[in-house]
Amino acid sequence: AQKVTQAQTEISVVEKEDVTLDCVYETRDTTYYLFWYKQPPSGELVFLIRRNSFDEQNEISGRYSWNFQKSTSSFNFTITASQVVDSAVYFCALRPPAGKLTFGKGITLSVRP
Amino acid sequence: KAGVTQTPRYLIKTRGQQVTLSCSPISGHRSVSWYQQTPGQGLQFLFEYFSETQRNKGNFPGRFSGRQFSNSRSEMNVSTLELGDSALYLCASSFDSGGALKETQYFGPGTRLLVL
């Protein structure tokens, strides 16, 4: 069975602070994909990044960066110099070969001006 | 390209009624998945359709059903509604070139269902 744990439930920071959102997953599959999605108040899930289990390179996209460590089954997400528009719920998700996407419970990020 | 669209956006029903939700995937996408989101259970997978066939199914009772049409549009139906069915229902589509594992799912805005 697959499981995604986002231990942090709510994080509040002041604008321009850096913030890291943690994600730990469990799977017996050797091949799988990991995702991060953002859900603003409007409700739509917005795709942020996809990483496969064979690619442990970290990735940076603007103010966003992701740290994938297979040894610790973690896929953490860092926002540098946070902005008010980053306020949303962030979900980490795992997709095994069977194809079903399993989500974590989500982390509510509040960025105060 | 237009994104995933879902209709209606909001719906109020009473217990015992049935409801049909519609999802139009991104043009060219052949796979459609449905998810239920509630504050208590979070995001839970309902089912996935590809080429008009159900490919995966989550752990929901038989009151929840779906189908996919030849143009990839999908509908989900919930019969005999219960209070606990109140949720945001999200539809997602993916291109699915045959390597199902890697295809990213893109989500629609959801249908917010309230059962009274």
PDB file of C-alpha atoms in Angstrom:
ATOM      1  CA  ALA A   1       0.000   0.000   0.000  1.00  0.00           C
ATOM      2  CA  GLN A   2       1.107   3.522  -0.709  1.00  0.00           C
ATOM      3  CA  LYS A   3       1.155   6.288   1.830  1.00  0.00           C
ATOM      4  CA  VAL A   4       2.107   9.960   1.769  1.00  0.00           C
ATOM      5  CA  THR A   5       2.686  11.812   5.014  1.00  0.00           C
ATOM      6  CA  GLN A   6       2.748  15.563   5.326  1.00  0.00           C
ATOM      7  CA  ALA A   7       3.373  15.980   9.033  1.00  0.00           C
ATOM      8  CA  GLN A   8       3.014  19.750   8.997  1.00  0.00           C
ATOM      9  CA  THR A   9      -0.621  20.797   8.830  1.00  0.00           C
ATOM     10  CA  GLU A  10      -0.359  24.574   8.973  1.00  0.00           C
ATOM     11  CA  ILE A  11       2.567  26.926   8.487  1.00  0.00           C
ATOM     12  CA  SER A  12       2.474  30.688   8.886  1.00  0.00           C
ATOM     13  CA  VAL A  13       5.343  32.903   7.753  1.00  0.00           C
ATOM     14  CA  VAL A  14       5.952  36.550   7.083  1.00  0.00           C
ATOM     15  CA  GLU A  15       6.501  37.638   3.509  1.00  0.00           C
ATOM     16  CA  LYS A  16      10.059  37.174   2.225  1.00  0.00           C
ATOM     17  CA  GLU A  17      10.801  34.341   4.636  1.00  0.00           C
ATOM     18  CA  ASP A  18      11.908  31.002   3.234  1.00  0.00           C
ATOM     19  CA  VAL A  19       9.664  28.033   4.001  1.00  0.00           C
ATOM     20  CA  THR A  20      10.101  24.282   3.535  1.00  0.00           C
ATOM     21  CA  LEU A  21       7.182  21.899   3.188  1.00  0.00           C
ATOM     22  CA  ASP A  22       7.969  18.312   4.128  1.00  0.00           C
ATOM     23  CA  CYS A  23       6.750  15.160   2.408  1.00  0.00           C
ATOM     24  CA  VAL A  24       7.537  11.564   3.331  1.00  0.00           C
ATOM     25  CA  TYR A  25       6.212   8.635   1.342  1.00  0.00           C
ATOM     26  CA  GLU A  26       5.956   4.877   1.611  1.00  0.00           C
ATOM     27  CA  THR A  27       5.814   2.426  -1.255  1.00  0.00           C
ATOM     28  CA  ARG A  28       7.104  -1.030  -2.103  1.00  0.00           C
ATOM     29  CA  ASP A  29       7.346  -0.167  -5.762  1.00  0.00           C
ATOM     30  CA  THR A  30      10.765   0.589  -7.225  1.00  0.00           C
ATOM     31  CA  THR A  31       9.241   2.679  -9.991  1.00  0.00           C
ATOM     32  CA  TYR A  32       6.957   5.537  -9.081  1.00  0.00           C
ATOM     33  CA  TYR A  33       6.350   9.240  -9.578  1.00  0.00           C
ATOM     34  CA  LEU A  34       6.079  12.015  -7.012  1.00  0.00           C
ATOM     35  CA  PHE A  35       4.155  15.241  -7.476  1.00  0.00           C
ATOM     36  CA  TRP A  36       3.481  18.515  -5.754  1.00  0.00           C
ATOM     37  CA  TYR A  37       0.213  20.369  -6.299  1.00  0.00           C
ATOM     38  CA  LYS A  38      -0.973  23.732  -5.019  1.00  0.00           C
ATOM     39  CA  GLN A  39      -4.612  24.407  -4.159  1.00  0.00           C
ATOM     40  CA  PRO A  40      -5.486  28.104  -3.844  1.00  0.00           C
ATOM     41  CA  PRO A  41      -8.801  29.174  -2.273  1.00  0.00           C
ATOM     42  CA  SER A  42     -10.515  28.803  -5.647  1.00  0.00           C
ATOM     43  CA  GLY A  43     -10.214  25.041  -5.218  1.00  0.00           C
ATOM     44  CA  GLU A  44      -8.447  23.996  -8.402  1.00  0.00           C
ATOM     45  CA  LEU A  45      -5.356  21.835  -7.935  1.00  0.00           C
ATOM     46  CA  VAL A  46      -2.436  23.362  -9.792  1.00  0.00           C
ATOM     47  CA  PHE A  47       0.408  21.082 -10.876  1.00  0.00           C
ATOM     48  CA  LEU A  48       3.844  22.247  -9.709  1.00  0.00           C
ATOM     49  CA  ILE A  49       6.345  19.464 -10.330  1.00  0.00           C
ATOM     50  CA  ARG A  50       6.767  15.777 -11.216  1.00  0.00           C
ATOM     51  CA  ARG A  51       9.774  13.652 -10.284  1.00  0.00           C
ATOM     52  CA  ASN A  52      10.378   9.992 -11.086  1.00  0.00           C
ATOM     53  CA  SER A  53      11.953   7.529  -8.704  1.00  0.00           C
ATOM     54  CA  PHE A  54      15.128   7.214 -10.747  1.00  0.00           C
ATOM     55  CA  ASP A  55      15.931  10.895 -10.842  1.00  0.00           C
ATOM     56  CA  GLU A  56      17.251  12.228  -7.571  1.00  0.00           C
ATOM     57  CA  GLN A  57      18.484  15.504  -8.936  1.00  0.00           C
ATOM     58  CA  ASN A  58      17.205  18.488  -7.054  1.00  0.00           C
ATOM     59  CA  GLU A  59      15.310  21.016  -9.076  1.00  0.00           C
ATOM     60  CA  ILE A  60      14.975  24.758  -8.899  1.00  0.00           C
ATOM     61  CA  SER A  61      12.326  26.756 -10.691  1.00  0.00           C
ATOM     62  CA  GLY A  62      12.369  30.419  -9.841  1.00  0.00           C
ATOM     63  CA  ARG A  63      11.591  30.757  -6.139  1.00  0.00           C
ATOM     64  CA  TYR A  64      10.653  27.069  -5.879  1.00  0.00           C
ATOM     65  CA  SER A  65      13.046  24.199  -5.248  1.00  0.00           C
ATOM     66  CA  TRP A  66      12.583  20.516  -4.565  1.00  0.00           C
ATOM     67  CA  ASN A  67      14.821  18.103  -2.676  1.00  0.00           C
ATOM     68  CA  PHE A  68      14.213  14.425  -3.459  1.00  0.00           C
ATOM     69  CA  GLN A  69      16.058  11.904  -1.266  1.00  0.00           C
ATOM     70  CA  LYS A  70      15.230   8.302  -1.996  1.00  0.00           C
ATOM     71  CA  SER A  71      17.264   7.084   0.990  1.00  0.00           C
ATOM     72  CA  THR A  72      14.899   8.830   3.376  1.00  0.00           C
ATOM     73  CA  SER A  73      11.800   8.583   1.141  1.00  0.00           C
ATOM     74  CA  SER A  74      11.375  12.309   1.245  1.00  0.00           C
ATOM     75  CA  PHE A  75      10.430  14.891  -1.365  1.00  0.00           C
ATOM     76  CA  ASN A  76      10.566  18.311   0.261  1.00  0.00           C
ATOM     77  CA  PHE A  77       9.532  21.603  -1.286  1.00  0.00           C
ATOM     78  CA  THR A  78      11.090  24.961  -0.476  1.00  0.00           C
ATOM     79  CA  ILE A  79       9.734  28.388  -1.333  1.00  0.00           C
ATOM     80  CA  THR A  80      12.362  31.096  -1.195  1.00  0.00           C
ATOM     81  CA  ALA A  81      11.367  34.676  -0.383  1.00  0.00           C
ATOM     82  CA  SER A  82       7.716  33.755   0.091  1.00  0.00           C
ATOM     83  CA  GLN A  83       4.974  36.036  -1.171  1.00  0.00           C
ATOM     84  CA  VAL A  84       1.353  36.520  -0.146  1.00  0.00           C
ATOM     85  CA  VAL A  85       0.270  34.860  -3.401  1.00  0.00           C
ATOM     86  CA  ASP A  86       1.955  31.664  -2.217  1.00  0.00           C
ATOM     87  CA  SER A  87      -0.769  31.258   0.400  1.00  0.00           C
ATOM     88  CA  ALA A  88      -2.539  28.003  -0.432  1.00  0.00           C
ATOM     89  CA  VAL A  89      -2.789  24.353   0.502  1.00  0.00           C
ATOM     90  CA  TYR A  90       0.086  22.285  -0.851  1.00  0.00           C
ATOM     91  CA  PHE A  91      -0.262  18.590  -1.565  1.00  0.00           C
ATOM     92  CA  CYS A  92       2.396  15.982  -2.115  1.00  0.00           C
ATOM     93  CA  ALA A  93       1.279  12.919  -4.092  1.00  0.00           C
ATOM     94  CA  LEU A  94       2.620   9.515  -5.114  1.00  0.00           C
ATOM     95  CA  ARG A  95       1.706   7.535  -8.217  1.00  0.00           C
ATOM     96  CA  PRO A  96       2.809   3.872  -8.398  1.00  0.00           C
ATOM     97  CA  PRO A  97       2.661   1.655 -11.487  1.00  0.00           C
ATOM     98  CA  ALA A  98      -0.987   0.827 -10.747  1.00  0.00           C
ATOM     99  CA  GLY A  99      -1.714   4.409 -11.653  1.00  0.00           C
ATOM    100  CA  LYS A 100      -3.717   5.586  -8.671  1.00  0.00           C
ATOM    101  CA  LEU A 101      -2.584   8.929  -7.297  1.00  0.00           C
ATOM    102  CA  THR A 102      -2.303   8.947  -3.496  1.00  0.00           C
ATOM    103  CA  PHE A 103      -2.265  12.348  -1.806  1.00  0.00           C
ATOM    104  CA  GLY A 104      -0.997  13.531   1.538  1.00  0.00           C
ATOM    105  CA  LYS A 105      -3.326  15.476   3.819  1.00  0.00           C
ATOM    106  CA  GLY A 106      -1.938  18.776   2.624  1.00  0.00           C
ATOM    107  CA  ILE A 107      -0.164  21.699   4.287  1.00  0.00           C
ATOM    108  CA  THR A 108      -1.913  25.048   4.650  1.00  0.00           C
ATOM    109  CA  LEU A 109       0.603  27.814   4.059  1.00  0.00           C
ATOM    110  CA  SER A 110      -0.260  31.347   5.125  1.00  0.00           C
ATOM    111  CA  VAL A 111       2.069  34.132   4.088  1.00  0.00           C
ATOM    112  CA  ARG A 112       1.435  37.371   5.960  1.00  0.00           C
ATOM    113  CA  PRO A 113       2.419  40.741   4.512  1.00  0.00           C
TER     114      PRO A 113
ATOM    115  CA  LYS B   1      -5.479  25.092 -24.684  1.00  0.00           C
ATOM    116  CA  ALA B   2      -8.511  25.227 -22.475  1.00  0.00           C
ATOM    117  CA  GLY B   3      -8.123  23.490 -19.142  1.00  0.00           C
ATOM    118  CA  VAL B   4     -10.278  20.819 -17.594  1.00  0.00           C
ATOM    119  CA  THR B   5     -13.837  22.029 -17.182  1.00  0.00           C
ATOM    120  CA  GLN B   6     -16.407  20.730 -14.748  1.00  0.00           C
ATOM    121  CA  THR B   7     -20.112  21.388 -14.547  1.00  0.00           C
ATOM    122  CA  PRO B   8     -21.923  22.384 -12.527  1.00  0.00           C
ATOM    123  CA  ARG B   9     -19.617  24.245 -10.161  1.00  0.00           C
ATOM    124  CA  TYR B  10     -22.043  24.170  -7.259  1.00  0.00           C
ATOM    125  CA  LEU B  11     -24.894  21.860  -6.455  1.00  0.00           C
ATOM    126  CA  ILE B  12     -27.315  21.441  -3.578  1.00  0.00           C
ATOM    127  CA  LYS B  13     -29.240  18.206  -3.232  1.00  0.00           C
ATOM    128  CA  THR B  14     -31.214  16.440  -0.530  1.00  0.00           C
ATOM    129  CA  ARG B  15     -30.641  13.015   0.934  1.00  0.00           C
ATOM    130  CA  GLY B  16     -31.856  10.185  -1.241  1.00  0.00           C
ATOM    131  CA  GLN B  17     -31.569  12.094  -4.497  1.00  0.00           C
ATOM    132  CA  GLN B  18     -29.075  11.289  -7.200  1.00  0.00           C
ATOM    133  CA  VAL B  19     -26.634  13.580  -8.949  1.00  0.00           C
ATOM    134  CA  THR B  20     -24.596  13.575 -12.155  1.00  0.00           C
ATOM    135  CA  LEU B  21     -21.408  15.581 -12.504  1.00  0.00           C
ATOM    136  CA  SER B  22     -19.710  16.283 -15.798  1.00  0.00           C
ATOM    137  CA  CYS B  23     -16.062  16.688 -16.762  1.00  0.00           C
ATOM    138  CA  SER B  24     -14.521  17.756 -20.063  1.00  0.00           C
ATOM    139  CA  PRO B  25     -10.802  16.957 -20.262  1.00  0.00           C
ATOM    140  CA  ILE B  26      -8.095  18.995 -21.897  1.00  0.00           C
ATOM    141  CA  SER B  27      -8.247  18.539 -25.649  1.00  0.00           C
ATOM    142  CA  GLY B  28      -6.263  15.449 -26.639  1.00  0.00           C
ATOM    143  CA  HIS B  29      -6.259  13.935 -23.178  1.00  0.00           C
ATOM    144  CA  ARG B  30      -7.649  10.426 -23.062  1.00  0.00           C
ATOM    145  CA  SER B  31      -7.571   9.589 -19.369  1.00  0.00           C
ATOM    146  CA  VAL B  32      -9.972  11.043 -16.828  1.00  0.00           C
ATOM    147  CA  SER B  33      -9.841  10.482 -13.072  1.00  0.00           C
ATOM    148  CA  TRP B  34     -12.234  11.542 -10.342  1.00  0.00           C
ATOM    149  CA  TYR B  35     -11.437  12.449  -6.743  1.00  0.00           C
ATOM    150  CA  GLN B  36     -13.471  13.334  -3.701  1.00  0.00           C
ATOM    151  CA  GLN B  37     -12.128  15.950  -1.311  1.00  0.00           C
ATOM    152  CA  THR B  38     -13.499  16.384   2.198  1.00  0.00           C
ATOM    153  CA  PRO B  39     -12.017  18.106   5.261  1.00  0.00           C
ATOM    154  CA  GLY B  40     -11.926  14.844   7.178  1.00  0.00           C
ATOM    155  CA  GLN B  41     -10.681  12.359   4.584  1.00  0.00           C
ATOM    156  CA  GLY B  42      -8.718  14.663   2.318  1.00  0.00           C
ATOM    157  CA  LEU B  43      -8.335  13.780  -1.342  1.00  0.00           C
ATOM    158  CA  GLN B  44      -9.514  10.292  -2.193  1.00  0.00           C
ATOM    159  CA  PHE B  45      -9.414   8.556  -5.545  1.00  0.00           C
ATOM    160  CA  LEU B  46     -12.770   7.474  -6.945  1.00  0.00           C
ATOM    161  CA  PHE B  47     -12.045   6.002 -10.381  1.00  0.00           C
ATOM    162  CA  GLU B  48     -10.119   6.418 -13.594  1.00  0.00           C
ATOM    163  CA  TYR B  49     -11.318   6.000 -17.164  1.00  0.00           C
ATOM    164  CA  PHE B  50      -9.320   5.502 -20.315  1.00  0.00           C
ATOM    165  CA  SER B  51     -10.799   4.895 -23.764  1.00  0.00           C
ATOM    166  CA  GLU B  52     -14.292   4.524 -22.299  1.00  0.00           C
ATOM    167  CA  THR B  53     -13.145   1.767 -19.913  1.00  0.00           C
ATOM    168  CA  GLN B  54     -12.738   1.979 -16.180  1.00  0.00           C
ATOM    169  CA  ARG B  55      -9.075   1.294 -15.515  1.00  0.00           C
ATOM    170  CA  ASN B  56      -8.838   1.858 -11.770  1.00  0.00           C
ATOM    171  CA  LYS B  57     -11.304   2.089  -8.950  1.00  0.00           C
ATOM    172  CA  GLY B  58     -11.007   3.411  -5.411  1.00  0.00           C
ATOM    173  CA  ASN B  59     -12.722   2.172  -2.266  1.00  0.00           C
ATOM    174  CA  PHE B  60     -16.113   3.749  -2.615  1.00  0.00           C
ATOM    175  CA  PRO B  61     -19.528   2.092  -2.456  1.00  0.00           C
ATOM    176  CA  GLY B  62     -21.408   1.113  -5.579  1.00  0.00           C
ATOM    177  CA  ARG B  63     -23.534   4.249  -5.297  1.00  0.00           C
ATOM    178  CA  PHE B  64     -20.641   6.003  -6.966  1.00  0.00           C
ATOM    179  CA  SER B  65     -20.330   5.240 -10.645  1.00  0.00           C
ATOM    180  CA  GLY B  66     -18.913   6.822 -13.723  1.00  0.00           C
ATOM    181  CA  ARG B  67     -18.515   6.549 -17.428  1.00  0.00           C
ATOM    182  CA  GLN B  68     -16.485   7.990 -20.256  1.00  0.00           C
ATOM    183  CA  PHE B  69     -17.688   8.850 -23.712  1.00  0.00           C
ATOM    184  CA  SER B  70     -15.927   8.443 -27.032  1.00  0.00           C
ATOM    185  CA  ASN B  71     -14.865  12.105 -26.971  1.00  0.00           C
ATOM    186  CA  SER B  72     -13.179  11.451 -23.569  1.00  0.00           C
ATOM    187  CA  ARG B  73     -15.730  13.505 -21.669  1.00  0.00           C
ATOM    188  CA  SER B  74     -16.702  11.831 -18.431  1.00  0.00           C
ATOM    189  CA  GLU B  75     -19.580  11.820 -16.023  1.00  0.00           C
ATOM    190  CA  MET B  76     -19.850  10.543 -12.507  1.00  0.00           C
ATOM    191  CA  ASN B  77     -23.086   9.666 -10.806  1.00  0.00           C
ATOM    192  CA  VAL B  78     -23.923   9.328  -7.144  1.00  0.00           C
ATOM    193  CA  SER B  79     -27.202   7.660  -6.312  1.00  0.00           C
ATOM    194  CA  THR B  80     -29.113   7.738  -3.042  1.00  0.00           C
ATOM    195  CA  LEU B  81     -27.158  10.686  -1.709  1.00  0.00           C
ATOM    196  CA  GLU B  82     -26.065  10.730   1.928  1.00  0.00           C
ATOM    197  CA  LEU B  83     -25.018  13.689   4.059  1.00  0.00           C
ATOM    198  CA  GLY B  84     -21.454  12.379   3.999  1.00  0.00           C
ATOM    199  CA  ASP B  85     -21.322  12.760   0.234  1.00  0.00           C
ATOM    200  CA  SER B  86     -21.015  16.517   0.670  1.00  0.00           C
ATOM    201  CA  ALA B  87     -17.619  17.272  -0.807  1.00  0.00           C
ATOM    202  CA  LEU B  88     -15.607  18.887  -3.553  1.00  0.00           C
ATOM    203  CA  TYR B  89     -15.462  16.512  -6.510  1.00  0.00           C
ATOM    204  CA  LEU B  90     -12.410  17.008  -8.666  1.00  0.00           C
ATOM    205  CA  CYS B  91     -11.828  15.707 -12.131  1.00  0.00           C
ATOM    206  CA  ALA B  92      -8.353  15.350 -13.625  1.00  0.00           C
ATOM    207  CA  SER B  93      -7.203  14.519 -17.124  1.00  0.00           C
ATOM    208  CA  SER B  94      -3.931  13.279 -18.550  1.00  0.00           C
ATOM    209  CA  PHE B  95      -2.616  12.638 -22.041  1.00  0.00           C
ATOM    210  CA  ASP B  96      -1.583   9.052 -21.336  1.00  0.00           C
ATOM    211  CA  SER B  97       0.586   8.094 -24.282  1.00  0.00           C
ATOM    212  CA  GLY B  98       0.629   4.477 -23.151  1.00  0.00           C
ATOM    213  CA  GLY B  99       3.127   4.980 -20.358  1.00  0.00           C
ATOM    214  CA  ALA B 100       0.391   5.589 -17.808  1.00  0.00           C
ATOM    215  CA  LEU B 101       2.725   5.901 -14.881  1.00  0.00           C
ATOM    216  CA  LYS B 102       4.399   9.111 -15.865  1.00  0.00           C
ATOM    217  CA  GLU B 103       1.535  11.168 -17.118  1.00  0.00           C
ATOM    218  CA  THR B 104       0.766  14.217 -15.080  1.00  0.00           C
ATOM    219  CA  GLN B 105      -2.838  14.758 -14.116  1.00  0.00           C
ATOM    220  CA  TYR B 106      -4.274  18.240 -14.603  1.00  0.00           C
ATOM    221  CA  PHE B 107      -7.217  19.148 -12.460  1.00  0.00           C
ATOM    222  CA  GLY B 108     -10.421  21.046 -13.053  1.00  0.00           C
ATOM    223  CA  PRO B 109     -11.959  23.585 -10.643  1.00  0.00           C
ATOM    224  CA  GLY B 110     -14.222  20.978  -9.088  1.00  0.00           C
ATOM    225  CA  THR B 111     -17.912  20.663  -8.332  1.00  0.00           C
ATOM    226  CA  ARG B 112     -18.895  21.539  -4.798  1.00  0.00           C
ATOM    227  CA  LEU B 113     -21.787  19.296  -3.737  1.00  0.00           C
ATOM    228  CA  LEU B 114     -23.822  19.983  -0.630  1.00  0.00           C
ATOM    229  CA  VAL B 115     -26.260  17.323   0.536  1.00  0.00           C
ATOM    230  CA  LEU B 116     -28.971  18.501   2.926  1.00  0.00           C
TER     231      LEU B 116
END
